[in-house]
């Protein structure tokens, strides 16, 4: 069922809905036994820049009996038309309504997309609540970083995939094939999949709360459901995706991309990705070199991004960059390195990419003071930060972007003042090198305590505290004339609530959506009043979730999800943060016994060397 031209004429960017892009895969609907809609709860341009989607798309479509198609959240203009005309949401490839698929799989990478999941199900004419879906409805599943605390979305999702999809999907598909062949009920499928490691079926667990409202525990209600769900970890990265779909319209990351490594061992204490993607798995250089060549051939891109949580931690990155540029020089290859450490080697590396692009360079010291940097385990000696800035100015950059966080645990006004002093020193260096004031953009985000991190117990900073710190920054940075950007702290408050919430938040999300909240991640659509009303009507308080220090012994709603890093290690790291003590990176130093030595062979070997 194609959206008629009369509809496409009325919406912005119709190419969001037409499909038919280069490299998209259209399989025979009638000859495919298992039909999966890969759903991204935001607009096409964002979804098409997501790294996981092409991996799953290729992996699933490589199975002869499986068809995987894409669907993105329709923008408001399209939604209005679908609602008025009663047209169901359809996939991009075959244009089948989502309700005709066997499985709808959502990718959840940001908590503020949750209402879009509900909206997409509604527009697909599928009951939003899992409990209201029958055997005739598709199975709704979800994966991605947010599902490491799945509870807030438990009312809407039939089951969650915890960890690397590449590792779980083959077993899941076998289970699904078996279930389809036997034609038994959805309930029987759920009881079967719950036995697969890494699958969490929330309806097979009962939640208990204490009389004072605190979470007490989670209890399996069937013998097949395990008390703890282990994150699945692929030990060797599968071959890279080299034939991704090429969008017709400009998307957020409008270039090819190759994952050069997964995971990060630096152990920044605020960073959830650094915990939930451990251990580090590198792609061999030759595989990267070959993969980039295939991307150029298959997609026509001449810009490719080398994706990693910290790109210059990749061994021999200089050699890789030099080899790539040399091997593909006739294609005028441009490389983009999206996530770089704050050190002079990064400047050298970026400088080696191209002499033409000197538009902007981004570094993330995160905290201004050396004490706070030690506390968050992201210590960069001030000399090194200044040398990095000086090297950038000397190489011709006149514009730098600096990322900081406000509201970090233990942060004081003095720490914030040190951000001002640091920016001041960088500004002076620029002036000395260039003879004029450099363009400095200071981007400040509000710290959000995340589950499975050493800061999972802390309270998010209060609004007056954040306002005072923001004001101090604003006044202090005036002198440097740097541009300060500061997103709405209410958005960070909601993120903090949803990321450390429990199952009771399902009714808040549902009510906020009923009140009209969608696209909460978009400033112009974020409606805080809706959320406050949804909380009030549900008898819950945002502050209970976001702005409450939890005791180290308090049961947490996500502890049944075992990411591999132990609670004992997180507690130890939290104490070290309070003591301003660093923990060394385990990549080149000894194993810190974070917990993965129990599961991962390379970690085991490294750990054994200690004993
Ligand atoms: S187990 Fe040891 S080597 Fe493995 S990620 Fe944890 S600290 Fe690093």
Coordinates of C-alpha atoms and ligand atoms in Angstrom, one line a residue:
X1 CA 0.0 0.0 0.0
X2 CA 1.8 3.1 -1.2
X3 CA 1.0 6.5 0.1
X4 CA -0.7 8.3 -2.8
X5 CA 1.1 11.3 -4.4
X6 CA -1.8 13.5 -3.1
X7 CA -0.4 12.8 0.4
X8 CA 3.3 13.1 -0.5
X9 CA 2.7 16.5 -2.1
X10 CA 1.4 17.8 1.2
X11 CA 4.3 16.8 3.5
X12 CA 7.8 18.1 4.0
X13 CA 10.6 15.8 2.7
X14 CA 8.4 13.2 1.0
X15 CA 11.5 11.1 0.4
X16 CA 11.2 10.2 4.1
X17 CA 8.4 7.9 3.1
X18 CA 9.0 6.7 -0.5
X19 CA 11.7 4.1 0.0
X20 CA 13.4 2.8 -3.2
X21 CA 16.8 4.1 -2.3
X22 CA 20.0 2.6 -3.6
X23 CA 20.9 -0.7 -1.9
X24 CA 17.5 -1.1 -0.2
X25 CA 16.4 -4.7 -0.2
X26 CA 13.0 -5.6 -1.5
X27 CA 12.2 -9.3 -1.0
X28 CA 9.2 -11.3 -2.2
X29 CA 6.7 -10.7 0.6
X30 CA 4.8 -13.9 -0.1
X31 CA 7.9 -16.1 -0.2
X32 CA 9.3 -14.8 3.1
X33 CA 8.2 -16.8 6.2
X34 CA 9.4 -14.3 8.8
X35 CA 8.6 -10.6 8.3
X36 CA 10.3 -8.0 10.5
X37 CA 9.8 -4.3 10.6
X38 CA 13.0 -2.5 11.9
X39 CA 11.5 0.5 13.5
X40 CA 13.3 3.7 14.5
X41 CA 11.3 6.0 16.8
X42 CA 12.5 9.3 15.2
X43 CA 12.5 10.8 11.8
X44 CA 14.2 9.2 8.7
X45 CA 17.2 11.5 8.8
X46 CA 18.1 10.5 12.3
X47 CA 17.3 6.8 11.9
X48 CA 19.3 6.5 8.7
X49 CA 22.3 7.8 10.6
X50 CA 22.0 5.1 13.3
X51 CA 24.8 2.4 13.2
X52 CA 22.8 -0.5 14.4
X53 CA 20.0 -0.4 11.9
X54 CA 22.1 -1.3 8.8
X55 CA 23.8 -4.2 10.7
X56 CA 20.4 -5.7 11.6
X57 CA 19.0 -5.0 8.2
X58 CA 21.8 -6.8 6.4
X59 CA 22.0 -9.7 8.9
X60 CA 18.3 -10.4 8.8
X61 CA 17.9 -10.0 5.1
X62 CA 20.8 -12.4 4.6
X63 CA 18.5 -15.2 5.9
X64 CA 16.6 -16.6 2.9
X65 CA 13.3 -17.0 4.8
X66 CA 13.5 -13.6 6.5
X67 CA 12.4 -10.2 5.2
X68 CA 13.4 -7.1 7.1
X69 CA 12.1 -3.6 6.1
X70 CA 12.5 -0.2 7.6
X71 CA 10.0 2.2 9.2
X72 CA 10.7 5.6 10.8
X73 CA 8.5 7.9 12.9
X74 CA 6.4 10.0 10.5
X75 CA 6.8 13.7 11.0
X76 CA 3.9 15.7 12.4
X77 CA 2.5 16.7 9.0
X78 CA 2.4 13.1 7.8
X79 CA 1.0 11.9 11.1
X80 CA -1.9 14.4 10.9
X81 CA -2.8 13.0 7.4
X82 CA -2.5 9.4 8.5
X83 CA -4.8 10.1 11.5
X84 CA -7.4 12.0 9.5
X85 CA -7.6 9.5 6.7
X86 CA -7.2 6.4 8.8
X87 CA -4.2 5.2 6.8
X88 CA -2.0 2.8 8.7
X89 CA 1.8 3.3 9.0
X90 CA 3.6 1.2 6.3
X91 CA 7.2 0.0 5.8
X92 CA 9.5 1.7 3.3
X93 CA 10.3 -1.3 1.2
X94 CA 7.2 -3.2 0.3
X95 CA 4.8 -0.6 1.8
X96 CA 3.0 -3.2 3.9
X97 CA 1.2 -2.0 7.0
X98 CA 3.2 -2.7 10.1
X99 CA 0.3 -4.8 11.5
X100 CA 1.0 -7.4 8.7
X101 CA 4.5 -8.1 10.0
X102 CA 5.4 -10.9 12.4
X103 CA 7.8 -8.8 14.4
X104 CA 8.2 -5.1 15.0
X105 CA 11.6 -4.3 16.4
X106 CA 12.3 -0.9 17.9
X107 CA 15.8 0.5 18.4
X108 CA 15.9 2.5 21.7
X109 CA 18.9 4.7 22.0
X110 CA 17.5 7.7 23.7
X111 CA 14.8 7.8 26.4
X112 CA 13.1 10.9 24.9
X113 CA 11.9 8.8 21.9
X114 CA 9.7 6.6 24.1
X115 CA 6.5 8.4 23.3
X116 CA 7.2 8.0 19.6
X117 CA 7.2 4.2 20.1
X118 CA 3.7 4.4 21.4
X119 CA 2.7 6.8 18.6
X120 CA 4.1 4.5 15.9
X121 CA 2.2 1.5 17.3
X122 CA -0.9 3.6 17.4
X123 CA -0.5 4.9 13.8
X124 CA 0.2 1.3 12.8
X125 CA -3.3 0.5 14.3
X126 CA -1.7 -1.9 16.8
X127 CA -2.7 -1.8 20.5
X128 CA -0.1 0.2 22.3
X129 CA -0.2 -1.9 25.5
X130 CA 1.4 -5.3 25.2
X131 CA -1.3 -6.7 27.5
X132 CA -4.0 -5.7 24.9
X133 CA -2.3 -7.3 21.9
X134 CA -3.5 -10.8 20.9
X135 CA -2.1 -13.7 19.0
X136 CA -3.1 -11.9 15.8
X137 CA -0.9 -8.9 16.4
X138 CA 2.8 -8.7 15.6
X139 CA 5.3 -9.4 18.4
X140 CA 6.9 -6.1 19.5
X141 CA 10.5 -6.2 20.6
X142 CA 13.2 -3.7 21.5
X143 CA 16.9 -3.4 21.7
X144 CA 19.5 -0.7 22.1
X145 CA 21.3 1.1 24.9
X146 CA 18.1 2.2 26.7
X147 CA 16.9 -1.4 27.3
X148 CA 19.7 -1.9 29.8
X149 CA 17.0 -0.5 32.1
X150 CA 13.9 -1.9 30.3
X151 CA 11.4 -1.3 33.0
X152 CA 9.9 2.1 32.0
X153 CA 8.9 0.5 28.6
X154 CA 7.9 -2.9 30.0
X155 CA 4.1 -2.2 29.5
X156 CA 4.6 -1.7 25.7
X157 CA 7.2 -4.2 24.6
X158 CA 6.7 -8.0 24.5
X159 CA 10.4 -8.7 25.0
X160 CA 13.8 -7.0 25.0
X161 CA 17.0 -8.0 23.4
X162 CA 19.9 -7.2 25.9
X163 CA 23.3 -6.7 24.3
X164 CA 24.7 -7.3 20.8
X165 CA 21.9 -8.1 18.4
X166 CA 24.3 -10.1 16.1
X167 CA 24.8 -12.6 18.9
X168 CA 21.2 -13.1 19.8
X169 CA 19.4 -13.0 16.5
X170 CA 20.3 -16.4 15.1
X171 CA 18.9 -18.1 18.2
X172 CA 15.9 -15.9 18.3
X173 CA 15.1 -16.6 14.6
X174 CA 15.4 -20.4 15.2
X175 CA 13.0 -20.1 18.1
X176 CA 10.6 -18.1 16.0
X177 CA 10.7 -20.5 13.1
X178 CA 9.9 -23.3 15.5
X179 CA 7.0 -21.4 17.0
X180 CA 5.6 -20.6 13.6
X181 CA 5.8 -24.2 12.5
X182 CA 3.9 -25.3 15.5
X183 CA 1.4 -22.4 15.3
X184 CA 1.1 -22.1 19.1
X185 CA 0.1 -19.0 21.1
X186 CA 2.0 -15.8 21.7
X187 CA 2.2 -16.8 25.3
X188 CA 4.1 -20.0 24.4
X189 CA 6.5 -18.0 22.2
X190 CA 7.3 -15.7 25.1
X191 CA 7.9 -18.7 27.4
X192 CA 10.2 -20.2 24.8
X193 CA 12.2 -17.0 24.1
X194 CA 12.7 -16.3 27.8
X195 CA 15.1 -19.3 27.8
X196 CA 17.4 -17.7 25.3
X197 CA 20.3 -15.8 27.1
X198 CA 19.9 -12.1 26.6
X199 CA 16.1 -12.1 26.2
X200 CA 14.0 -10.4 28.8
X201 CA 10.2 -10.9 28.7
X202 CA 8.8 -8.4 31.2
X203 CA 5.3 -10.0 31.4
X204 CA 6.9 -13.1 33.0
X205 CA 8.1 -11.1 36.0
X206 CA 6.3 -9.5 38.9
X207 CA 7.5 -6.3 40.5
X208 CA 7.4 -5.7 44.2
X209 CA 7.5 -2.3 46.0
X210 CA 8.1 -1.5 49.6
X211 CA 5.4 0.3 51.6
X212 CA 7.4 3.6 51.3
X213 CA 7.2 3.3 47.5
X214 CA 10.8 2.1 46.9
X215 CA 11.4 -0.7 44.5
X216 CA 11.8 -4.0 46.3
X217 CA 12.5 -6.6 43.8
X218 CA 11.6 -8.5 40.6
X219 CA 10.4 -12.1 40.7
X220 CA 10.0 -14.5 37.8
X221 CA 6.5 -15.9 37.6
X222 CA 7.3 -18.9 35.4
X223 CA 10.1 -21.5 35.9
X224 CA 11.6 -20.7 32.5
X225 CA 12.2 -17.0 33.3
X226 CA 15.7 -16.4 34.8
X227 CA 16.2 -14.2 37.8
X228 CA 19.1 -12.4 36.0
X229 CA 19.4 -11.6 32.3
X230 CA 23.0 -11.6 31.0
X231 CA 24.0 -9.1 28.3
X232 CA 25.0 -10.9 25.1
X233 CA 28.4 -9.9 23.8
X234 CA 29.8 -10.7 20.4
X235 CA 33.5 -11.6 20.9
X236 CA 34.6 -10.8 17.4
X237 CA 33.1 -8.1 15.4
X238 CA 31.2 -9.5 12.4
X239 CA 32.2 -8.2 8.9
X240 CA 31.3 -4.5 8.4
X241 CA 28.2 -3.4 6.5
X242 CA 29.6 -2.2 3.2
X243 CA 26.4 -2.0 1.2
X244 CA 24.1 0.2 3.3
X245 CA 21.0 2.0 2.0
X246 CA 22.0 5.3 0.5
X247 CA 19.4 8.0 1.3
X248 CA 18.0 10.3 -1.3
X249 CA 17.9 13.2 1.1
X250 CA 20.5 14.7 3.4
X251 CA 20.6 12.8 6.7
X252 CA 22.4 13.7 9.9
X253 CA 25.5 11.7 9.1
X254 CA 25.6 12.0 5.4
X255 CA 28.5 9.8 4.6
X256 CA 29.6 6.2 4.8
X257 CA 30.5 4.7 8.2
X258 CA 32.6 1.8 9.4
X259 CA 32.8 0.6 12.9
X260 CA 36.5 0.3 13.7
X261 CA 36.1 -0.9 17.2
X262 CA 33.3 -1.4 19.8
X263 CA 33.6 -0.7 23.5
X264 CA 35.9 1.6 25.4
X265 CA 38.2 0.7 28.3
X266 CA 38.9 4.2 29.7
X267 CA 36.3 4.0 32.4
X268 CA 34.9 7.5 32.5
X269 CA 32.6 7.2 35.5
X270 CA 29.7 9.3 34.0
X271 CA 29.7 7.3 30.7
X272 CA 27.2 4.5 30.3
X273 CA 28.5 3.5 26.9
X274 CA 31.9 2.9 28.5
X275 CA 30.3 0.2 30.7
X276 CA 27.6 -1.4 28.6
X277 CA 29.7 -1.9 25.5
X278 CA 32.7 -3.5 27.3
X279 CA 35.1 -5.1 26.4
X280 CA 36.9 -3.4 23.6
X281 CA 36.7 -5.3 20.3
X282 CA 38.8 -4.0 17.4
X283 CA 38.3 -4.6 13.8
X284 CA 41.6 -5.7 12.1
X285 CA 43.2 -2.9 9.9
X286 CA 42.9 -4.9 6.7
X287 CA 39.2 -5.5 7.2
X288 CA 38.8 -1.7 7.7
X289 CA 40.9 -0.9 4.6
X290 CA 38.9 -3.4 2.5
X291 CA 35.5 -2.3 4.0
X292 CA 36.1 1.3 3.1
X293 CA 36.9 0.4 -0.5
X294 CA 33.6 -1.6 -0.7
X295 CA 31.7 1.3 0.8
X296 CA 33.1 3.7 -1.9
X297 CA 32.2 1.2 -4.6
X298 CA 28.8 0.2 -3.4
X299 CA 27.6 3.6 -2.2
X300 CA 29.5 6.2 -4.2
X301 CA 30.5 8.0 -1.0
X302 CA 33.9 9.8 -0.9
X303 CA 33.6 10.5 2.8
X304 CA 33.7 7.8 5.4
X305 CA 33.5 8.0 9.2
X306 CA 35.7 5.7 11.3
X307 CA 33.3 5.0 14.1
X308 CA 34.3 4.2 17.7
X309 CA 33.6 5.5 21.2
X310 CA 37.2 6.9 21.1
X311 CA 38.6 6.8 17.6
X312 CA 42.2 7.5 18.5
X313 CA 42.4 4.7 21.0
X314 CA 42.3 2.3 18.0
X315 CA 45.8 0.8 17.7
X316 CA 48.0 2.3 15.0
X317 CA 45.2 4.8 14.1
X318 CA 47.8 7.1 12.3
X319 CA 48.9 4.1 10.2
X320 CA 45.3 3.2 9.4
X321 CA 44.5 6.8 8.4
X322 CA 47.6 7.1 6.2
X323 CA 46.9 3.7 4.5
X324 CA 43.3 4.6 3.8
X325 CA 44.2 8.0 2.3
X326 CA 47.0 6.4 0.2
X327 CA 44.9 3.5 -1.0
X328 CA 41.9 5.5 -2.0
X329 CA 43.6 8.7 -3.1
X330 CA 42.1 8.5 -6.6
X331 CA 38.7 8.7 -5.0
X332 CA 39.5 11.8 -3.1
X333 CA 38.6 10.1 0.1
X334 CA 37.8 12.3 3.1
X335 CA 37.8 10.6 6.5
X336 CA 35.8 11.8 9.5
X337 CA 36.9 10.9 13.0
X338 CA 33.9 11.6 15.2
X339 CA 35.2 11.1 18.7
X340 CA 38.7 12.2 19.6
X341 CA 40.7 12.5 22.9
X342 CA 41.8 15.9 24.0
X343 CA 45.5 15.6 23.1
X344 CA 48.0 16.8 20.5
X345 CA 48.0 13.5 18.7
X346 CA 44.4 14.2 17.8
X347 CA 45.3 17.5 16.2
X348 CA 48.1 15.8 14.3
X349 CA 45.7 13.1 13.2
X350 CA 42.9 15.4 12.0
X351 CA 45.5 17.6 10.3
X352 CA 46.7 14.6 8.4
X353 CA 43.3 14.0 7.0
X354 CA 43.1 17.1 4.8
X355 CA 44.7 20.5 4.6
X356 CA 41.4 22.0 3.3
X357 CA 39.1 21.4 6.2
X358 CA 40.0 23.7 9.1
X359 CA 36.5 24.6 10.0
X360 CA 36.1 23.3 13.5
X361 CA 37.7 20.9 16.0
X362 CA 35.8 19.5 19.0
X363 CA 37.2 18.4 22.3
X364 CA 35.4 17.2 25.5
X365 CA 37.3 18.0 28.7
X366 CA 33.9 17.5 30.5
X367 CA 35.1 19.2 33.7
X368 CA 37.1 22.4 34.2
X369 CA 39.1 21.5 37.3
X370 CA 41.7 18.8 37.5
X371 CA 40.2 17.6 40.8
X372 CA 36.8 17.0 39.2
X373 CA 38.4 15.4 36.1
X374 CA 40.1 12.9 38.5
X375 CA 36.8 12.3 40.2
X376 CA 35.0 11.4 37.0
X377 CA 38.1 9.4 35.8
X378 CA 38.7 11.6 32.8
X379 CA 41.8 13.4 33.9
X380 CA 43.7 15.3 31.2
X381 CA 46.6 17.4 32.6
X382 CA 45.8 21.1 32.0
X383 CA 49.2 21.4 30.1
X384 CA 48.0 18.8 27.7
X385 CA 44.7 20.6 27.1
X386 CA 46.5 23.8 26.4
X387 CA 49.1 22.2 24.2
X388 CA 46.3 20.6 22.2
X389 CA 44.6 24.0 21.7
X390 CA 48.0 25.6 20.9
X391 CA 48.7 22.8 18.4
X392 CA 45.3 23.3 16.8
X393 CA 45.8 27.1 16.4
X394 CA 49.3 26.6 15.1
X395 CA 47.9 24.2 12.4
X396 CA 45.5 26.8 11.2
X397 CA 42.3 26.2 13.2
X398 CA 40.6 29.3 14.4
X399 CA 37.5 27.7 15.8
X400 CA 37.3 25.2 18.6
X401 CA 34.3 23.6 20.2
X402 CA 34.6 22.5 23.9
X403 CA 32.2 20.2 25.7
X404 CA 31.6 20.3 29.4
X405 CA 29.0 18.9 31.8
X406 CA 27.4 20.8 34.6
X407 CA 26.0 19.1 37.8
X408 CA 28.6 16.3 37.9
X409 CA 28.7 14.6 41.3
X410 CA 30.9 16.5 43.9
X411 CA 31.0 19.6 41.6
X412 CA 31.3 22.9 43.3
X413 CA 31.1 26.5 42.1
X414 CA 34.9 26.6 42.2
X415 CA 35.0 23.7 39.7
X416 CA 32.7 25.7 37.4
X417 CA 34.9 28.7 37.8
X418 CA 37.7 26.6 36.6
X419 CA 35.9 26.0 33.3
X420 CA 35.9 29.8 32.8
X421 CA 39.6 30.0 33.6
X422 CA 40.4 27.1 31.2
X423 CA 38.4 28.7 28.4
X424 CA 40.1 32.0 29.2
X425 CA 43.6 30.4 28.8
X426 CA 42.6 28.8 25.5
X427 CA 41.3 32.1 24.3
X428 CA 44.6 33.8 25.1
X429 CA 46.5 31.1 23.3
X430 CA 44.4 31.6 20.2
X431 CA 44.8 35.3 20.4
X432 CA 48.6 34.9 20.6
X433 CA 48.7 32.5 17.7
X434 CA 46.3 34.2 15.4
X435 CA 46.6 37.8 16.4
X436 CA 42.8 37.9 17.1
X437 CA 40.3 36.3 19.4
X438 CA 39.6 32.7 18.3
X439 CA 36.0 31.5 17.9
X440 CA 35.3 29.3 20.9
X441 CA 32.0 27.5 21.2
X442 CA 31.4 26.1 24.7
X443 CA 28.7 23.5 24.8
X444 CA 27.4 22.5 28.2
X445 CA 25.1 19.7 29.0
X446 CA 23.4 18.7 32.3
X447 CA 24.8 15.6 33.9
X448 CA 22.3 12.7 33.8
X449 CA 23.1 9.8 36.2
X450 CA 22.7 6.6 34.2
X451 CA 22.0 3.0 35.3
X452 CA 25.0 0.5 35.4
X453 CA 27.5 3.4 36.0
X454 CA 29.4 4.3 39.2
X455 CA 27.1 7.3 39.5
X456 CA 23.8 5.3 39.3
X457 CA 23.1 6.1 42.9
X458 CA 23.6 9.9 42.8
X459 CA 21.0 12.6 42.7
X460 CA 20.8 14.8 39.6
X461 CA 21.6 18.4 40.5
X462 CA 18.6 20.6 41.5
X463 CA 17.3 23.3 39.2
X464 CA 18.5 26.2 41.5
X465 CA 22.0 24.7 41.7
X466 CA 22.2 24.3 37.9
X467 CA 20.9 27.8 37.4
X468 CA 23.5 29.2 39.7
X469 CA 26.3 27.3 37.9
X470 CA 24.9 28.3 34.5
X471 CA 24.8 31.9 35.5
X472 CA 28.4 31.8 36.7
X473 CA 29.5 30.3 33.4
X474 CA 27.5 32.8 31.4
X475 CA 29.0 35.8 33.3
X476 CA 32.5 34.3 33.3
X477 CA 32.6 33.4 29.6
X478 CA 31.4 36.9 28.5
X479 CA 35.0 38.1 28.7
X480 CA 36.1 35.4 26.1
X481 CA 33.1 36.2 23.9
X482 CA 32.8 32.5 23.4
X483 CA 29.4 31.2 22.4
X484 CA 27.7 29.2 25.2
X485 CA 25.0 26.7 24.4
X486 CA 23.0 25.2 27.2
X487 CA 20.1 22.8 26.5
X488 CA 16.9 23.0 28.6
X489 CA 17.7 21.3 31.9
X490 CA 14.0 20.1 32.0
X491 CA 14.8 17.8 29.1
X492 CA 17.8 16.4 31.1
X493 CA 15.5 16.0 34.1
X494 CA 13.1 13.9 32.1
X495 CA 16.0 11.9 30.7
X496 CA 17.2 11.2 34.3
X497 CA 13.7 10.1 35.3
X498 CA 13.2 7.7 32.4
X499 CA 16.7 6.3 32.5
X500 CA 16.6 5.3 36.1
X501 CA 12.8 4.6 36.3
X502 CA 10.8 1.6 37.3
X503 CA 7.8 -0.1 35.7
X504 CA 5.4 2.4 37.2
X505 CA 6.6 5.0 34.7
X506 CA 4.8 3.1 32.0
X507 CA 1.6 4.8 33.0
X508 CA 3.3 8.2 32.9
X509 CA 4.7 7.6 29.4
X510 CA 1.3 6.4 28.3
X511 CA -0.5 9.4 29.7
X512 CA 2.1 11.9 28.4
X513 CA 1.5 10.4 24.9
X514 CA -2.3 10.5 25.3
X515 CA -1.9 14.2 26.2
X516 CA -0.1 14.7 22.9
X517 CA 3.6 14.3 23.7
X518 CA 5.7 13.0 20.8
X519 CA 9.2 14.0 19.5
X520 CA 10.2 15.0 23.1
X521 CA 13.8 15.0 21.9
X522 CA 13.0 18.0 19.7
X523 CA 13.2 21.3 21.7
X524 CA 10.3 22.8 19.8
X525 CA 8.0 19.8 20.6
X526 CA 9.1 19.1 24.2
X527 CA 6.1 19.8 26.4
X528 CA 7.1 19.8 30.0
X529 CA 3.5 20.7 31.2
X530 CA 2.2 17.4 29.6
X531 CA 4.7 15.4 31.5
X532 CA 4.1 17.2 34.8
X533 CA 0.4 16.5 34.4
X534 CA 1.0 12.9 33.5
X535 CA 3.2 12.5 36.6
X536 CA 0.5 14.1 38.8
X537 CA -2.3 12.0 37.4
X538 CA -0.2 8.9 37.9
X539 CA 0.6 9.8 41.5
X540 CA 4.3 9.9 40.9
X541 CA 7.0 12.5 41.3
X542 CA 9.8 13.2 38.8
X543 CA 12.1 14.1 41.7
X544 CA 11.7 10.7 43.3
X545 CA 13.5 9.2 40.3
X546 CA 15.9 12.0 39.2
X547 CA 16.7 14.0 42.3
X548 CA 17.1 11.5 45.1
X549 CA 20.3 10.1 46.4
X550 CA 19.9 6.3 46.5
X551 CA 21.5 4.3 49.3
X552 CA 24.1 1.9 48.1
X553 CA 22.0 -0.9 49.5
X554 CA 18.7 0.1 47.8
X555 CA 17.5 -2.5 45.3
X556 CA 17.6 -0.9 41.9
X557 CA 14.9 -1.6 39.2
X558 CA 17.6 -2.6 36.6
X559 CA 19.8 -5.0 38.7
X560 CA 18.2 -8.1 37.1
X561 CA 19.9 -6.9 33.9
X562 CA 23.5 -8.2 34.2
X563 CA 25.7 -6.1 31.9
X564 CA 28.8 -8.0 33.0
X565 CA 30.3 -5.2 35.1
X566 CA 29.5 -6.0 38.8
X567 CA 27.8 -3.8 41.3
X568 CA 30.8 -4.4 43.6
X569 CA 33.0 -2.8 41.0
X570 CA 30.6 0.1 40.4
X571 CA 30.5 0.8 44.2
X572 CA 34.3 0.7 44.4
X573 CA 34.4 3.2 41.5
X574 CA 31.9 5.4 43.2
X575 CA 34.0 5.5 46.3
X576 CA 37.1 6.3 44.2
X577 CA 35.2 9.1 42.6
X578 CA 34.4 10.6 46.1
X579 CA 38.1 10.2 46.9
X580 CA 39.2 11.9 43.6
X581 CA 41.1 8.8 42.7
X582 CA 41.6 7.6 39.2
X583 CA 41.3 4.0 37.9
X584 CA 43.7 3.2 35.0
X585 CA 42.6 2.3 31.6
X586 CA 42.7 -1.5 31.4
X587 CA 43.7 -1.6 27.8
X588 CA 47.4 -1.0 28.2
X589 CA 47.5 -1.6 32.0
X590 CA 46.4 -4.4 34.3
X591 CA 42.9 -5.7 34.4
X592 CA 40.8 -3.9 37.0
X593 CA 38.5 -6.9 37.5
X594 CA 35.3 -5.0 36.5
X595 CA 33.4 -8.3 36.3
X596 CA 33.8 -9.2 32.7
X597 CA 36.7 -11.4 33.6
X598 CA 34.0 -13.9 34.6
X599 CA 32.7 -14.1 31.0
X600 CA 35.1 -12.9 28.4
X601 CA 38.1 -15.1 27.5
X602 CA 40.5 -12.2 26.7
X603 CA 39.5 -10.5 30.0
X604 CA 40.1 -13.8 31.8
X605 CA 43.6 -14.1 30.4
X606 CA 44.4 -10.6 31.4
X607 CA 43.0 -11.1 34.8
X608 CA 44.9 -14.3 35.4
X609 CA 48.2 -12.5 34.7
X610 CA 47.4 -10.5 37.8
X611 CA 47.0 -13.5 40.1
Ligands
LIG1 S1 37.6 -7.5 33.0 FE1 39.5 -6.4 33.2 S2 40.3 -6.3 31.1 FE2 38.2 -6.9 30.9 S3 37.1 -4.9 30.6 FE3 37.0 -5.4 32.8 S4 38.8 -4.3 33.7 FE4 39.1 -4.4 31.4

